[in-house]
Amino acid sequence: MRRCALAFAAASLIGLLAAPAGQAAQLAADLSRDTVAITTGFIGDNVIFFGAADGPGHIVIVVEGPPKDTIVRRKSRVSGIWINRHSVTFANAPSFYAVAASGPLDKIVSPRSAQKFRIGAENLELLPIQPENARVSEGEASRFREALIRNQRRAGLFRPNVAKVVLPASGVRLFRAEIFFPSNVPTGAYRVRFLLLQDGFVIQRFERKLLVSKAGLSARVFRFAHQNSIWYGIVAIILAVAAGWGASWVFARK
Amino acid sequence: MQVYLPIAEVSINVFLLVGLGGAIGFLSGLFGVGGGFLMTPLLIFIGIPAPVAVASEANQIVASSVSGVIAHWRRGNVDFKMGGVLLAGGFVGSYLGVELFAWLRTVGQIDLVIRLSYVFFLGIVGAMMLVESSRAILRRRSGTVVRRKLHQHYWVHRLPLRMRFRKSKLYISAIPPFTIGALVGVLAAIMGVGGGFLMVPAMIYLLGMPTIVVVGTSLFQIIFVTANVTFLQSVTTQTVDVVLALVLLAGAVVGAQFGSRAGQYLRGEQLRGLLAVIVLAVVAKLVFDLVVTPEDLFSLGGPGSH
């Protein structure tokens, strides 16, 4: 069923491509869905990214989560105990980052394009917020930057591997890639960039938005907690008292 | 089977949570402690963000304490008058504790203060209980019956405002229990626990209350202190995860029932010795984490949590 829908969508994309003739290379793309809905049973989800390019070249897909100021802390040993001493805050670091590519990144993307289009976590432009009293040196900043990427990879939010872009057909070239969104994925508007590269340079780009949001019961609980926090607290206490009471009542009857 | 926790924003296996709740609930019913000092570190360990773990745990302790109190109350083992005095102190103390918590956050290092106070208080309490209970067990083994006084009288018991606590068989000043309640309230707010592990020994060794009433009375006081913490956290930080608390307490209320039953088959000094061993194990783990070189010196901090 889903495959059918995808094939249909791809076919219409090809139609789209065929129209403006005479141009160098065209790129059109879409996602299998606009929204990743986080429900109570959410255990992470795959989103399929697909499209078509009518010229030769490689395809790279970059997904970035909503930017956030992110604090990285470093522990040092003070009289035998490890405590957080230094911290660097990076402005607008993406809260999620994933790349899919039709070949190995170092072969298909030139270093300049990689940097310009932020392809690969190492090429993210992570700038420290400079505190007023002390500047963060470049050496320091790069150690903290590496730590940010390492920690986000460990948390699964910077996807550890480059996902594969599959190019099944020749001629009018269809492509397809699957990216996994783990259960701890941050909510918000995600930016999805589809890039068509030739000889390492980006010749076409196409952008889409992907929304990650809570849905159903989990969305309702979250809204209640934030919009009506006094009542939320009271309800939480009542539920707890009722549960404790109920349990001892059940047990006393046995 | 996984469940997505809407406030913690992670999904965790339901059976793991129910099992954890049941195990800690059992201990809570057995010893009359809320179990927060065990549960909160465990929740953080399985991937719940620390502020959510602390706040939701307070909510869950409300339930297991209610269930525990009812069981003890049926057997007539709750001294409500003493509980009321402790509670009055507890409210004052937890208010001061929240203020202190806010101040420590602005200075930085709240994490370190939490860990060090865990090590310090749990260490002292655990060691004291271990020594005392093993002495009592040895005395019983050797068969020498030392006729002890009902309890010892210190100068603090002779302070003004004397009250008669019939259930505890005490006629002492209300100032020491009020102070104990307040101190425990301060620590409860800073450490994010009910404070039973401090209050139980304080009631036994400082106030001279009989062990049998101590458990129920401490649970009674914990209900209100943790309810207060749940409310304050809901309003100020929105970190109480009701789904997490409900899943945990599904296990905990059942565990607490079995725990308080099992407690009847153990003697007081055996109970205290067992609790001491568990407390010292937690201390050893905390010290280990503070001293051993971490795998990654760097970590990501949430916004604003200094």
XYZ file of C-alpha atoms in Angstrom:
560
model
C 0.000 0.000 0.000
C 2.691 2.413 1.076
C 4.883 1.316 -1.802
C 2.011 2.005 -4.205
C 1.532 5.462 -2.792
C 5.233 6.144 -3.051
C 5.335 4.939 -6.651
C 2.420 7.183 -7.483
C 4.034 10.159 -5.769
C 7.302 9.477 -7.578
C 5.459 9.249 -10.917
C 3.842 12.624 -10.363
C 7.250 14.036 -9.451
C 8.604 12.830 -12.770
C 5.733 14.583 -14.509
C 6.729 17.713 -12.659
C 10.295 17.357 -13.847
C 9.361 16.802 -17.455
C 7.571 20.125 -17.777
C 10.310 22.777 -17.762
C 12.555 21.402 -20.485
C 15.935 22.800 -21.413
C 17.235 23.386 -17.925
C 20.393 21.690 -16.659
C 19.195 19.327 -13.940
C 16.018 19.267 -11.961
C 15.259 18.017 -8.495
C 11.935 17.329 -6.861
C 11.342 15.530 -3.607
C 8.918 14.795 -0.796
C 8.527 12.945 2.498
C 6.362 9.951 3.293
C 4.610 12.181 5.823
C 4.580 15.803 6.998
C 4.415 15.027 10.690
C 6.034 12.598 13.087
C 3.351 12.139 15.742
C 4.609 11.225 19.199
C 1.831 9.177 20.787
C 1.841 7.162 24.021
C 3.138 4.087 22.211
C 5.885 6.006 20.369
C 9.123 4.042 20.099
C 10.723 6.041 17.325
C 9.771 6.149 13.674
C 11.170 5.908 10.177
C 10.440 8.648 7.690
C 10.987 7.964 4.000
C 12.483 10.734 1.906
C 12.068 10.292 -1.833
C 12.204 12.170 -5.072
C 13.554 12.318 -8.562
C 16.377 14.072 -10.359
C 16.464 14.196 -14.138
C 20.202 14.566 -14.460
C 23.256 12.654 -13.326
C 24.807 13.344 -9.952
C 24.666 12.394 -6.324
C 21.896 13.013 -3.831
C 22.431 14.205 -0.262
C 19.588 14.695 2.230
C 20.183 16.714 5.404
C 17.676 16.795 8.276
C 18.124 19.337 11.066
C 16.030 19.630 14.248
C 14.991 22.984 15.719
C 18.070 24.988 16.819
C 18.747 25.432 20.525
C 21.454 27.052 22.640
C 23.269 24.009 24.001
C 25.488 23.958 27.084
C 28.474 21.603 27.109
C 30.123 21.034 30.491
C 33.487 19.583 31.347
C 34.287 17.867 34.623
C 37.596 18.338 36.404
C 38.975 16.728 39.489
C 38.839 18.888 42.602
C 40.319 17.287 45.721
C 39.561 13.788 44.461
C 36.021 14.454 43.258
C 34.890 14.979 39.667
C 32.749 18.065 39.354
C 31.516 20.263 36.494
C 33.967 23.138 36.241
C 33.944 24.676 32.769
C 31.127 25.085 30.320
C 30.725 26.454 26.813
C 27.346 27.351 25.327
C 26.879 26.909 21.597
C 24.351 29.173 19.941
C 21.636 27.583 17.829
C 23.036 24.064 17.664
C 20.595 21.746 15.856
C 18.778 19.503 18.343
C 18.712 16.689 15.780
C 20.956 16.012 12.816
C 20.883 13.296 10.175
C 22.417 12.893 6.735
C 21.569 10.497 3.945
C 23.756 10.245 0.846
C 24.009 8.183 -2.320
C 27.753 7.619 -1.783
C 30.514 8.102 0.759
C 30.488 11.775 1.799
C 34.244 12.318 1.377
C 33.983 11.070 -2.252
C 30.883 12.881 -3.435
C 31.057 16.234 -1.616
C 33.900 18.724 -1.907
C 35.155 20.042 1.450
C 33.971 23.552 0.576
C 30.454 22.444 -0.281
C 30.347 20.254 2.822
C 31.118 23.280 4.951
C 28.836 25.660 3.105
C 25.841 23.319 3.160
C 26.597 21.810 6.587
C 26.878 18.242 5.270
C 28.131 15.977 8.062
C 28.008 16.835 11.784
C 31.664 17.911 11.718
C 30.740 20.666 9.274
C 28.031 22.211 11.424
C 28.724 25.833 12.201
C 28.776 25.634 15.995
C 29.845 28.963 17.459
C 30.385 29.429 21.196
C 28.549 32.267 22.914
C 31.424 34.352 24.259
C 31.030 35.261 27.929
C 31.694 38.908 28.791
C 34.622 38.372 31.139
C 36.584 35.601 29.404
C 36.926 34.568 25.774
C 36.756 30.929 24.758
C 39.894 30.125 22.763
C 39.561 28.335 19.409
C 41.293 25.232 20.807
C 38.891 25.100 23.738
C 35.899 25.700 21.494
C 36.848 22.845 19.169
C 37.241 20.399 22.081
C 33.808 21.365 23.405
C 32.383 21.219 19.861
C 33.625 17.655 19.427
C 32.139 16.782 22.815
C 28.755 18.187 21.775
C 28.716 16.024 18.640
C 29.931 12.958 20.560
C 27.287 13.354 23.284
C 24.489 13.949 20.775
C 25.569 10.863 18.817
C 25.525 8.813 21.996
C 22.006 10.077 22.719
C 21.009 9.036 19.171
C 19.997 12.588 18.245
C 22.872 13.117 15.846
C 22.369 9.972 13.804
C 25.606 8.043 14.023
C 25.629 6.742 10.433
C 25.026 8.319 7.076
C 21.796 6.783 5.809
C 21.832 5.300 2.323
C 20.134 7.026 -0.554
C 19.039 4.301 -2.947
C 19.015 5.056 -6.653
C 17.010 2.163 -8.105
C 16.481 3.242 -11.703
C 18.615 4.820 -14.386
C 17.420 7.428 -16.855
C 15.059 9.589 -14.886
C 16.575 8.845 -11.560
C 14.362 8.089 -8.601
C 15.868 8.087 -5.155
C 14.714 7.061 -1.734
C 16.166 7.142 1.777
C 14.956 6.166 5.239
C 15.921 8.081 8.378
C 15.088 6.919 11.881
C 13.741 9.350 14.487
C 14.369 7.869 17.968
C 11.867 8.137 20.827
C 13.770 10.972 22.541
C 13.502 13.128 19.401
C 12.881 16.810 20.245
C 9.613 18.348 19.086
C 9.386 21.255 16.670
C 9.811 22.164 13.009
C 12.567 20.259 11.227
C 14.344 21.517 8.148
C 14.888 18.945 5.403
C 17.261 19.797 2.531
C 17.580 17.723 -0.609
C 20.810 18.473 -2.513
C 21.814 17.364 -5.991
C 25.593 17.316 -6.448
C 27.800 17.016 -9.488
C 31.589 16.697 -9.192
C 31.326 17.514 -5.511
C 29.347 20.734 -5.935
C 25.728 21.437 -5.151
C 23.880 22.300 -8.345
C 20.285 22.005 -7.150
C 18.575 22.234 -3.816
C 15.087 21.669 -2.582
C 13.696 22.282 0.897
C 10.851 20.852 2.902
C 9.626 21.121 6.493
C 8.918 18.182 8.750
C 6.941 18.645 11.942
C 7.651 16.527 15.012
C 4.932 16.924 17.597
C 3.221 15.135 20.433
C -0.224 13.737 19.663
C -3.102 12.136 21.522
C -2.818 11.499 25.246
C 0.836 12.527 25.555
C 0.085 15.871 23.879
C -2.869 16.436 26.208
C -0.850 15.652 29.345
C 1.958 17.935 28.204
C -0.413 20.833 27.461
C -2.224 20.367 30.768
C 1.075 20.415 32.680
C 2.203 23.630 31.028
C -1.001 25.602 30.636
C -2.769 24.679 33.858
C 0.069 23.784 36.162
C -1.756 24.469 39.452
C -4.575 22.071 38.565
C -2.084 19.622 37.122
C -0.314 19.492 40.504
C -3.592 19.025 42.372
C -4.744 16.274 39.996
C -1.361 14.527 40.317
C -1.731 14.469 44.122
C -5.352 13.290 43.983
C -4.422 10.478 41.582
C -1.603 9.376 43.872
C -3.751 9.422 47.020
C -6.554 7.549 45.243
C -4.161 4.917 43.922
C -2.603 4.360 47.347
C -6.007 4.199 49.003
C -7.409 1.905 46.333
C -4.535 -0.521 46.625
C -4.776 -0.841 50.395
C -8.556 -1.270 50.121
C -8.103 -4.101 47.610
C -5.511 -5.748 49.819
C -7.487 -5.363 53.041
C -10.416 -7.306 51.555
C -8.293 -10.315 50.729
C 5.995 -2.912 25.676
C 7.163 0.674 25.568
C 5.358 3.715 26.922
C 6.174 7.286 25.908
C 6.440 9.567 28.941
C 5.040 12.954 27.900
C 7.021 15.143 30.331
C 10.244 13.127 30.435
C 10.046 12.904 26.604
C 11.512 9.409 26.345
C 9.938 5.989 25.968
C 10.709 3.288 28.497
C 9.622 -0.320 28.919
C 6.459 -0.504 31.055
C 7.454 -3.740 32.785
C 10.813 -2.298 33.809
C 9.051 0.659 35.436
C 6.391 -1.458 37.158
C 9.096 -3.838 38.409
C 11.212 -0.994 39.758
C 8.130 0.466 41.451
C 7.282 -2.897 43.004
C 10.779 -3.519 44.358
C 11.125 -0.051 45.853
C 7.524 -0.170 47.127
C 8.338 -3.384 48.976
C 11.272 -1.717 50.735
C 9.128 1.314 51.438
C 6.462 -0.771 53.169
C 9.086 -2.776 55.017
C 11.136 0.074 56.420
C 8.739 3.010 56.367
C 10.967 5.003 54.081
C 9.598 6.510 50.890
C 12.275 4.784 48.860
C 13.043 7.985 46.950
C 16.715 7.834 47.816
C 16.885 4.554 45.871
C 14.342 5.252 43.150
C 15.518 8.678 42.034
C 19.085 7.538 41.191
C 17.682 4.420 39.478
C 15.316 6.476 37.329
C 18.163 8.751 36.267
C 20.220 5.660 35.506
C 17.578 4.247 33.099
C 17.476 7.531 31.182
C 14.850 9.780 32.810
C 16.078 13.405 32.979
C 17.103 14.218 36.571
C 14.587 17.027 37.289
C 11.714 14.857 36.009
C 12.937 11.888 38.047
C 13.058 13.942 41.264
C 9.648 15.579 40.814
C 7.765 12.498 39.570
C 9.270 10.401 42.330
C 7.815 12.795 44.913
C 4.412 12.265 43.302
C 4.801 8.494 43.416
C 5.916 8.512 47.075
C 2.593 10.189 47.943
C 0.799 7.064 46.713
C 3.006 4.453 48.333
C 2.985 6.381 51.626
C -0.821 6.588 51.653
C -1.010 2.866 51.030
C 1.616 2.194 53.718
C 0.025 4.485 56.305
C -3.352 2.787 55.969
C -1.770 -0.602 56.609
C 0.013 0.697 59.718
C -2.986 2.688 60.898
C -5.176 -0.440 60.850
C -2.753 -1.989 63.294
C -2.794 1.186 65.380
C 0.808 2.044 64.689
C 0.503 5.706 63.733
C 1.069 8.472 66.284
C -0.955 11.241 64.647
C -0.088 13.790 67.290
C 3.635 13.258 66.835
C 3.102 13.187 63.056
C 1.354 16.546 63.251
C 4.225 18.171 65.138
C 6.771 16.717 62.700
C 4.621 17.887 59.812
C 4.411 21.465 61.096
C 8.202 21.475 61.137
C 8.250 19.769 57.745
C 6.255 22.526 56.055
C 8.495 25.247 57.481
C 11.589 23.262 56.534
C 10.538 22.416 52.984
C 9.706 26.062 52.342
C 13.185 27.076 53.529
C 14.654 24.185 51.548
C 13.071 25.371 48.301
C 14.530 28.846 48.905
C 17.954 27.334 49.620
C 17.651 25.204 46.476
C 16.948 28.294 44.361
C 19.935 30.090 45.901
C 22.262 27.143 45.285
C 21.140 27.088 41.661
C 22.110 30.713 41.127
C 25.507 30.047 42.724
C 25.919 26.897 40.572
C 26.892 23.390 41.683
C 23.450 22.250 42.830
C 24.268 18.782 41.455
C 27.350 18.539 43.614
C 25.518 19.717 46.741
C 22.830 17.087 46.135
C 25.372 14.294 45.712
C 27.497 15.335 48.673
C 24.494 15.669 50.964
C 23.383 12.191 49.890
C 26.820 10.785 50.720
C 27.078 12.680 54.008
C 23.632 11.999 55.447
C 23.139 8.510 54.088
C 26.661 7.624 55.226
C 26.133 8.797 58.795
C 22.673 7.304 59.092
C 23.708 3.990 57.529
C 26.799 3.596 59.706
C 24.936 4.496 62.895
C 22.144 2.057 62.200
C 24.504 -0.719 61.228
C 26.518 -0.403 64.449
C 23.460 -0.141 66.663
C 21.509 -2.977 65.077
C 24.431 -5.400 64.923
C 25.067 -4.734 68.622
C 21.431 -5.465 69.380
C 21.512 -8.650 67.326
C 24.721 -9.827 69.053
C 23.242 -9.062 72.455
C 20.223 -11.149 71.656
C 22.402 -14.006 70.353
C 24.608 -14.070 73.468
C 21.488 -14.224 75.549
C 22.490 -11.536 78.034
C 19.304 -9.646 78.615
C 20.083 -6.098 79.536
C 17.027 -4.478 80.975
C 17.024 -1.151 79.210
C 15.116 1.915 80.111
C 12.090 2.639 77.940
C 14.113 5.417 76.338
C 16.814 7.812 77.348
C 16.168 11.350 78.450
C 18.355 14.128 77.100
C 18.241 17.777 78.063
C 16.343 18.557 74.821
C 13.366 16.533 76.025
C 13.030 18.806 79.041
C 12.637 21.996 76.974
C 9.368 23.906 77.451
C 6.136 23.142 75.535
C 5.930 19.606 76.851
C 3.316 17.430 75.213
C 2.062 13.953 75.924
C 2.371 11.568 72.977
C 0.332 8.586 74.110
C 1.034 6.274 71.176
C 4.782 6.839 71.502
C 4.635 6.629 75.310
C 6.504 9.936 75.537
C 6.073 13.109 77.537
C 8.577 15.469 75.959
C 8.940 19.003 74.643
C 7.428 19.604 71.183
C 10.558 21.523 70.136
C 12.805 18.532 69.246
C 10.248 16.819 66.944
C 9.413 20.156 65.321
C 13.117 20.811 64.695
C 13.664 17.327 63.309
C 10.671 17.788 60.996
C 12.054 21.123 59.808
C 15.598 19.826 59.197
C 14.270 16.814 57.308
C 12.020 19.167 55.318
C 15.014 21.274 54.249
C 16.959 18.195 53.184
C 13.913 16.657 51.492
C 13.534 19.738 49.310
C 17.227 19.788 48.385
C 17.632 16.063 47.833
C 14.239 15.441 46.247
C 13.239 12.621 48.583
C 10.617 12.100 51.277
C 13.243 12.092 53.987
C 12.117 8.934 55.768
C 15.620 7.490 55.852
C 16.650 10.445 58.032
C 13.483 10.754 60.048
C 13.177 7.101 61.030
C 16.559 6.965 62.809
C 16.053 10.460 64.252
C 12.745 9.370 65.751
C 14.264 6.225 67.216
C 17.553 7.560 68.501
C 16.836 11.217 69.232
C 13.199 11.163 70.296
C 13.230 7.660 71.741
C 10.055 6.567 69.983
C 9.243 2.831 69.869
C 10.262 1.342 66.482
C 6.784 -0.061 65.877
C 5.140 3.411 65.779
C 8.025 5.108 63.999
C 7.359 3.577 60.569
C 3.678 4.505 60.331
C 4.218 7.965 61.791
C 7.059 8.762 59.407
C 4.962 7.601 56.427
C 2.131 9.829 57.627
C 4.387 12.869 57.617
C 5.969 11.940 54.261
C 2.559 11.987 52.512
C 2.176 15.673 53.160
C 5.764 16.716 52.533
C 5.877 14.908 49.160
C 2.428 16.210 48.201
C 3.766 19.702 48.895
C 6.851 19.023 46.750
C 4.676 17.609 43.927
C 2.571 20.749 43.927
C 5.529 23.165 44.055
C 7.348 21.314 41.255
C 4.222 21.209 39.068
C 3.766 24.936 39.390
C 7.367 26.126 39.171
C 9.191 23.654 36.916
C 6.471 21.537 35.187
C 8.642 18.455 35.670
C 6.064 16.145 37.297
C 5.366 13.325 34.829
C 1.996 11.896 35.847
C 2.290 8.972 33.419
C 5.664 8.000 34.892
C 4.354 8.351 38.446
C 1.226 6.275 37.715
C 3.179 3.433 36.108
C 5.676 3.404 38.991
C 3.000 3.500 41.646
C 1.064 0.664 40.023
C 4.016 -1.480 41.074
C 4.806 0.430 44.246
C 1.410 0.255 45.985
C 1.338 -3.500 45.550
C 4.957 -3.835 46.676
C 4.324 -1.655 49.736
C 1.510 -3.966 50.885
C 3.760 -7.000 50.751
C 6.540 -5.006 52.382
C 4.534 -3.916 55.389
C 3.333 -7.508 55.854
C 6.854 -8.890 55.601
C 7.934 -6.312 58.188
C 5.819 -8.066 60.814
C 7.949 -11.177 60.577
C 11.225 -9.360 61.171
C 12.432 -7.982 64.481
C 13.162 -4.259 64.816
C 16.939 -4.626 64.923
C 16.927 -6.942 61.912
C 14.890 -4.384 59.956
C 17.286 -1.611 60.913
C 20.344 -3.693 60.072
C 18.947 -4.551 56.637
C 18.078 -0.928 55.890
C 21.574 0.111 57.017
C 23.176 -2.298 54.528
C 21.041 -0.960 51.646
C 21.754 2.660 52.594
C 25.512 2.029 52.755
C 25.421 0.298 49.355
C 23.856 3.433 47.841
C 26.546 5.572 49.511
C 29.297 3.333 48.099
C 27.848 3.706 44.597
C 27.625 7.506 44.938
C 31.195 7.813 46.222
C 32.370 5.555 43.397
C 30.700 7.810 40.801
C 32.216 10.937 42.334
C 35.751 9.582 42.527
C 36.196 7.357 39.458
C 37.260 9.115 36.247
C 34.125 9.374 34.071
C 34.142 7.800 30.613
C 33.437 11.162 29.011
C 34.457 14.299 30.907
C 32.019 16.306 28.829
C 28.260 16.288 29.169
C 25.362 18.285 27.763
C 23.413 20.452 30.160
C 19.826 21.424 29.652
C 19.086 25.115 29.257
C 19.295 27.015 32.526
C 20.341 24.052 34.670
C 23.628 25.269 36.070
